[in-house]
Amino acid sequence: MFTINENFCKLPESYLFSEVARRINAFKQAHPEADVIRMGIGDVTLPLCPAAIEAMHKAVDDEGSSETFHGYGPEQGYPFLREAIALHDYKERGMEIDPSEIFVSDGAKSDTGNFGDILSADNIVAVTDPVYPVYVDTNVMAGRAGTLADGAWSKIQYLPVTAANGFVPEIPAGDHIPDVIYLCYPNNPTGTTLTRAQLKVWVDFALKNGSLILFDSAYESFIREEDVPHSIYEIEGARKCAVEFRSFSKTAGFTGVRCGYTVVPKELTARDSEGKEVSLNHLWNRRQCTKFNGASYISQRGAAAIFTPEGRRQVKEAVDYYLTNAGILRQGLTEAGLEVYGGVNAPYVWIKAPGGMSSWEFFDLLLEKCNVAGTPGSGFGPAGEGYFRLTAFNTLDNTLEAVRRIKEAGF
Ligand code: MLT
């Protein structure tokens, strides 16, 4: 009889956002009259920008004629998109990234989850805590996490980021050297950021210890403050120790269209068990060619359009809209007497649950009293207990209404 990968059986029953959706739906069934404002999963509400829509309409027409039809594309992405990314996301910001180091995909969730395919199951993995659950769950699936007790996996190194350390993860002390470190900045879920100097500490640590940093910068377009790095490659030496993941989902509203990319610099190498140097760019390319047939031509044409002057202007307008919402949440919830973090260079605000409540208690209370749904911090890791996340991705009207209800409820 066939057997299964039992690591999957170790996972909690459901993925965090599925569980949140299940509870909201149960609440809605019990209270059909309730007008629930969803600020849980970070899904966008604005339509795609006109530049992307126009480019995708044209791409559909291309597919309708034998002269312009595109079948299988390059697994790594079309040159028109890889070149636009290298130019606008990197060169214009003073970083040299070659198009051949860019791998276009269907989004950062898949890539951050899949990247472990090319890493040994023996690696010690470190994550900031709280953390985007995909990093942890996919390492559980790969057998790198050990066993679960009190919300923590025995083989994962948790680097707490809480109000106590200003949401800046501390370098592991003593012999606890992780092989692989996941960093996400601007951070999901806390909405906080690192300065260049704070990120440099991690790059230096990785270079000194031969660790790999998996840097998720899916929220890069929300950065408005000067001293916050947009890419880990702004830090000297990062090309030798870091992979970067980016997404068009939050930048340009591609949550439904699907497109993102991963940068794997050519200098990034590791040694195999015989001491031979192996290129990660080569391995990732090999993995992608076997398991992935590329993001769709239509999505990639849409993504390329956001780098045109009008595309960039339209995308910035949408991101500014969400940042206005984030500011409204920050201010309104602070006025309501809550402790609030993040939301300045990120679409997430991170709230301390009042009165020593647990994250799920506050989730239930907010849903029942205000009909506002968020995400319980404990779902993102042990150090998220007692915190709560709201997203700024709803409409301006709903954001104002949510703040009004929360103020009225008086926590
Ligand atoms: C979130 O809410 O954390 C994100 O939307 C999840 C994701 O990007 O997959």
XYZ file of C-alpha atoms and ligand atoms in Angstrom:
420
model
C 0.000 0.000 0.000
C 1.255 3.484 -0.740
C 2.344 5.720 2.114
C 2.140 9.460 2.547
C 4.481 12.276 3.544
C 3.562 12.158 7.212
C 4.968 15.607 7.815
C 1.669 16.887 6.402
C -0.172 15.148 9.245
C 1.817 17.183 11.782
C 0.333 20.442 10.490
C -2.492 22.143 12.379
C -5.879 21.179 10.939
C -6.219 24.232 8.703
C -4.180 27.065 7.256
C -4.578 30.275 9.291
C -6.540 32.304 6.745
C -8.842 29.383 5.942
C -9.640 29.080 9.650
C -10.335 32.807 9.937
C -12.623 32.631 6.860
C -14.413 29.598 8.338
C -15.123 31.441 11.608
C -16.343 34.568 9.816
C -18.672 32.490 7.646
C -20.033 30.691 10.708
C -20.674 34.069 12.351
C -22.418 35.354 9.218
C -24.648 32.297 9.114
C -25.648 32.823 12.708
C -26.128 36.591 12.172
C -27.221 37.083 8.533
C -28.111 40.713 9.235
C -24.585 41.631 10.394
C -22.617 43.850 8.016
C -19.186 42.327 8.622
C -16.184 44.421 7.578
C -13.401 42.043 6.566
C -9.937 43.157 7.538
C -8.481 39.687 7.895
C -6.604 38.335 4.901
C -4.615 40.996 3.075
C -6.631 40.968 -0.115
C -6.918 44.150 -2.127
C -10.230 45.872 -2.899
C -9.326 48.349 -5.660
C -9.648 47.149 -9.258
C -6.536 46.657 -11.364
C -5.023 49.848 -12.726
C -6.048 50.859 -16.276
C -2.501 50.377 -17.659
C -2.465 46.698 -16.599
C -6.025 46.130 -17.848
C -5.227 47.631 -21.231
C -2.040 45.546 -21.575
C -3.897 42.352 -20.618
C -6.719 43.072 -23.109
C -4.081 43.441 -25.793
C -2.367 40.236 -24.625
C -5.676 38.367 -24.937
C -5.976 39.648 -28.507
C -2.382 38.458 -29.162
C -3.489 34.970 -28.131
C -6.301 35.136 -30.696
C -4.137 35.403 -33.777
C -1.614 32.903 -35.126
C 0.996 35.637 -35.774
C 1.036 36.835 -32.167
C -0.053 33.714 -30.286
C 2.104 32.605 -27.321
C 2.071 29.015 -26.087
C 4.528 27.830 -23.450
C 6.727 30.730 -22.452
C 10.189 30.613 -20.904
C 9.918 28.994 -17.436
C 11.907 31.916 -16.019
C 9.577 34.572 -17.425
C 9.518 36.621 -20.628
C 12.558 38.847 -21.275
C 10.275 41.929 -21.586
C 9.262 41.536 -17.917
C 12.614 40.383 -16.506
C 14.330 43.349 -18.185
C 11.711 45.824 -16.906
C 12.132 44.483 -13.346
C 15.948 44.627 -13.515
C 15.797 48.208 -14.766
C 13.029 49.760 -12.665
C 13.081 47.794 -9.412
C 16.877 47.546 -9.182
C 19.083 49.575 -11.558
C 17.139 52.798 -11.024
C 17.659 52.306 -7.286
C 21.395 51.758 -7.698
C 21.449 47.939 -7.584
C 22.855 45.666 -10.284
C 20.588 42.683 -10.835
C 20.867 40.892 -14.158
C 17.615 39.742 -15.838
C 19.012 36.189 -15.715
C 18.903 36.417 -11.908
C 15.154 37.130 -11.973
C 12.624 34.282 -12.030
C 9.043 35.353 -12.739
C 6.380 33.249 -11.038
C 2.734 33.164 -10.013
C 3.504 34.948 -6.751
C 5.667 35.186 -3.661
C 3.563 32.736 -1.665
C 4.457 29.896 -4.044
C 8.101 30.899 -4.305
C 8.728 31.347 -0.576
C 7.005 28.010 -0.066
C 8.804 26.199 -2.885
C 12.307 27.508 -2.356
C 12.924 24.880 0.328
C 12.890 22.257 -2.470
C 16.532 23.075 -3.234
C 17.670 23.169 0.408
C 18.700 20.227 2.565
C 16.181 18.808 5.019
C 18.914 19.119 7.672
C 19.054 22.906 7.629
C 18.194 24.713 10.851
C 15.565 27.309 9.994
C 14.992 30.583 11.837
C 11.913 32.767 11.525
C 10.922 36.021 13.121
C 7.972 35.444 15.415
C 5.145 36.332 14.627
C 5.606 35.296 11.010
C 3.778 34.724 7.708
C 2.650 31.094 8.243
C 3.764 29.871 4.802
C 7.443 29.906 5.831
C 6.823 27.650 8.827
C 4.187 25.342 7.327
C 6.278 24.576 4.245
C 9.248 23.686 6.435
C 6.973 21.383 8.411
C 6.010 19.702 5.124
C 9.711 19.287 4.269
C 10.504 17.692 7.639
C 12.625 20.559 8.966
C 10.380 21.627 11.832
C 10.343 18.776 14.359
C 7.291 18.514 16.592
C 4.694 21.045 17.690
C 4.233 21.939 21.358
C 2.527 25.058 22.737
C 2.339 26.610 19.279
C 6.098 26.266 18.585
C 7.991 23.734 16.442
C 10.888 22.066 18.212
C 13.469 22.464 15.415
C 12.520 25.955 14.257
C 14.375 28.864 15.797
C 11.952 31.624 16.728
C 13.242 35.197 16.835
C 10.600 37.133 18.770
C 9.598 40.550 17.499
C 7.360 42.289 19.997
C 6.870 45.723 21.516
C 9.548 44.732 24.084
C 12.348 44.756 21.460
C 10.811 47.410 19.231
C 9.967 44.695 16.678
C 13.657 44.288 15.769
C 14.777 40.637 15.794
C 17.907 39.927 17.814
C 20.832 38.008 16.365
C 20.834 34.439 17.729
C 23.232 34.097 20.615
C 26.031 31.556 21.140
C 26.036 28.367 19.075
C 22.497 28.809 17.792
C 23.479 29.582 14.234
C 20.575 29.089 11.822
C 21.366 27.904 8.297
C 18.344 29.581 6.748
C 16.759 32.806 8.005
C 13.399 34.124 6.747
C 13.031 37.887 6.963
C 9.989 39.791 5.681
C 10.259 43.587 5.544
C 8.069 45.645 5.567
C 6.841 42.969 7.897
C 3.799 40.798 7.616
C 2.075 40.626 10.099
C 3.370 43.468 12.322
C 3.587 46.160 9.624
C 6.929 47.277 11.088
C 10.209 47.846 9.223
C 13.987 47.616 9.656
C 16.357 50.458 8.890
C 19.334 49.889 6.597
C 21.628 49.604 9.617
C 19.349 47.018 11.246
C 19.162 44.936 8.072
C 22.945 45.172 7.614
C 23.380 43.405 10.963
C 21.587 40.391 9.460
C 23.517 40.447 6.185
C 26.809 40.606 8.121
C 25.646 37.749 10.349
C 24.726 35.593 7.352
C 28.021 36.309 5.571
C 30.041 35.512 8.709
C 28.208 32.264 9.430
C 27.424 30.976 5.947
C 23.663 31.353 6.449
C 21.133 32.002 3.711
C 18.617 34.848 4.084
C 15.263 34.374 2.354
C 14.076 37.981 2.142
C 10.412 38.571 1.386
C 9.820 42.139 0.247
C 6.265 41.681 -1.009
C 5.272 44.975 0.666
C 8.165 47.059 -0.682
C 5.899 49.485 -2.572
C 4.398 50.674 0.731
C 7.706 52.127 1.934
C 7.544 55.886 2.305
C 10.307 56.601 4.834
C 13.853 57.318 3.624
C 15.869 55.024 5.857
C 13.864 51.879 5.081
C 15.562 49.648 2.480
C 13.420 48.618 -0.510
C 15.588 45.609 -1.244
C 18.099 43.545 0.687
C 20.536 44.152 -2.204
C 20.878 47.742 -1.015
C 23.067 46.205 1.688
C 26.655 45.421 0.729
C 27.387 41.715 0.492
C 23.735 40.651 0.212
C 24.271 39.197 -3.264
C 26.384 36.515 -1.603
C 23.870 35.514 1.071
C 20.307 36.476 0.119
C 17.434 35.526 -2.144
C 14.671 38.129 -2.554
C 10.985 37.500 -3.191
C 8.669 40.137 -4.635
C 5.033 40.172 -5.583
C 2.741 42.245 -7.784
C -0.209 41.235 -5.576
C -0.118 44.056 -3.055
C 1.829 46.448 -5.281
C -0.554 46.365 -8.212
C -3.619 44.432 -7.080
C -2.581 41.136 -8.690
C -3.957 38.886 -5.918
C -6.347 37.351 -8.458
C -4.203 37.698 -11.592
C -1.082 36.126 -9.982
C 2.418 37.324 -10.760
C 5.565 37.792 -8.703
C 9.264 37.091 -8.951
C 12.308 35.800 -7.118
C 15.861 37.082 -7.396
C 18.644 34.518 -7.054
C 22.021 36.235 -7.576
C 24.756 34.375 -9.424
C 27.245 34.864 -6.554
C 25.009 32.879 -4.220
C 26.582 29.467 -3.813
C 26.572 26.597 -1.325
C 28.724 23.508 -0.884
C 27.414 20.018 -1.457
C 28.371 17.136 0.869
C 31.584 16.615 -1.100
C 32.587 20.251 -0.750
C 31.786 21.143 -4.357
C 30.469 24.661 -4.948
C 26.914 24.724 -6.307
C 25.075 27.769 -7.678
C 21.618 28.397 -6.192
C 20.613 30.247 -9.346
C 21.389 27.084 -11.300
C 19.473 24.834 -8.880
C 16.431 27.115 -8.747
C 16.401 27.315 -12.535
C 16.545 23.520 -12.694
C 13.696 23.258 -10.195
C 11.533 25.772 -12.036
C 12.121 24.166 -15.448
C 10.936 20.826 -14.094
C 8.031 21.904 -11.915
C 6.780 25.166 -13.419
C 5.740 26.247 -16.896
C 5.932 29.966 -16.271
C 3.388 32.619 -15.304
C 0.824 33.231 -18.026
C 1.723 35.514 -20.926
C -1.326 37.638 -20.101
C -0.321 38.156 -16.444
C 3.223 39.017 -17.450
C 2.040 41.594 -19.987
C -0.135 43.109 -17.236
C 2.821 43.146 -14.818
C 5.129 44.772 -17.376
C 2.572 47.572 -17.880
C 2.918 48.705 -14.287
C 6.483 49.795 -15.080
C 5.307 52.281 -17.743
C 5.063 55.929 -16.591
C 1.249 55.817 -16.416
C 1.324 52.361 -14.785
C 3.693 53.576 -12.101
C 1.561 56.641 -11.397
C -1.629 54.547 -11.166
C -0.033 51.952 -8.906
C 1.340 54.621 -6.580
C -2.141 56.143 -6.320
C -3.591 52.776 -5.248
C -0.839 52.150 -2.703
C -1.306 55.698 -1.337
C -5.016 54.954 -0.934
C -4.251 51.914 1.226
C -1.651 53.861 3.186
C -4.277 56.520 3.896
C -6.461 53.732 5.304
C -3.529 52.499 7.389
C -3.072 56.005 8.795
C -6.787 56.206 9.623
C -6.584 52.869 11.436
C -3.459 53.881 13.344
C -4.887 57.182 14.465
C -8.443 56.006 15.137
C -7.445 52.941 17.107
C -4.907 54.913 19.132
C -7.671 57.429 19.928
C -9.834 54.461 20.941
C -7.193 53.717 23.587
C -5.531 50.781 21.854
C -1.792 50.182 21.517
C -1.079 50.220 17.769
C 2.076 49.449 15.746
C 3.020 49.316 12.054
C 0.928 50.837 9.269
C 3.421 53.586 8.308
C 5.353 51.763 5.548
C 3.016 48.781 5.374
C -0.652 47.910 4.850
C -0.921 46.154 8.217
C -1.546 47.518 11.697
C -0.658 45.391 14.682
C -2.725 45.923 17.782
C -2.185 44.826 21.372
C -5.372 43.089 22.511
C -6.706 45.183 25.399
C -7.093 44.031 28.985
C -4.783 41.019 28.660
C -7.176 39.285 26.247
C -5.846 36.474 24.050
C -5.732 37.008 20.302
C -8.719 34.720 19.608
C -10.737 36.304 22.462
C -10.220 39.717 20.880
C -11.079 38.270 17.447
C -14.428 36.995 18.800
C -15.160 40.190 20.702
C -14.417 42.474 17.748
C -16.497 40.299 15.436
C -19.456 40.173 17.822
C -19.412 43.731 19.140
C -18.235 45.652 16.051
C -18.734 43.151 13.213
C -15.117 43.768 12.263
C -12.999 40.750 11.304
C -9.215 40.719 11.635
C -6.544 38.071 12.111
C -5.523 36.821 15.563
C -1.814 37.399 16.218
C -1.334 33.962 17.773
C -2.037 32.442 14.343
C 1.283 33.926 13.198
C 3.361 32.322 15.958
C 3.782 32.119 19.726
C 5.020 35.713 20.138
C 1.888 36.915 18.311
C -0.298 35.828 21.232
C -2.082 38.813 22.706
C -1.836 40.754 19.436
C -4.206 41.242 16.525
C -3.770 42.287 12.875
C -6.023 44.526 10.768
C -5.365 45.225 7.106
C -5.667 48.549 5.334
C -6.843 46.874 2.119
C -10.546 47.497 2.611
C -12.269 50.554 1.143
C -11.877 54.004 2.683
C -15.566 54.005 3.691
C -15.310 50.631 5.396
C -12.088 51.643 7.138
C -13.748 54.780 8.514
C -16.780 52.757 9.535
C -14.649 50.098 11.274
C -12.834 52.782 13.256
C -16.149 54.408 14.179
C -17.533 51.093 15.461
C -14.382 50.292 17.435
C -14.349 53.751 19.034
C -18.023 53.402 19.906
C -17.448 49.984 21.468
C -14.810 51.604 23.701
C -12.093 49.101 24.546
C -1.895 38.015 4.400
O -3.016 38.393 4.694
O -1.007 37.808 5.246
C -1.574 37.821 2.963
O -2.597 38.277 2.169
C -1.407 36.412 2.670
C -0.737 36.207 1.376
O -0.200 37.123 0.765
O -0.715 35.048 0.983
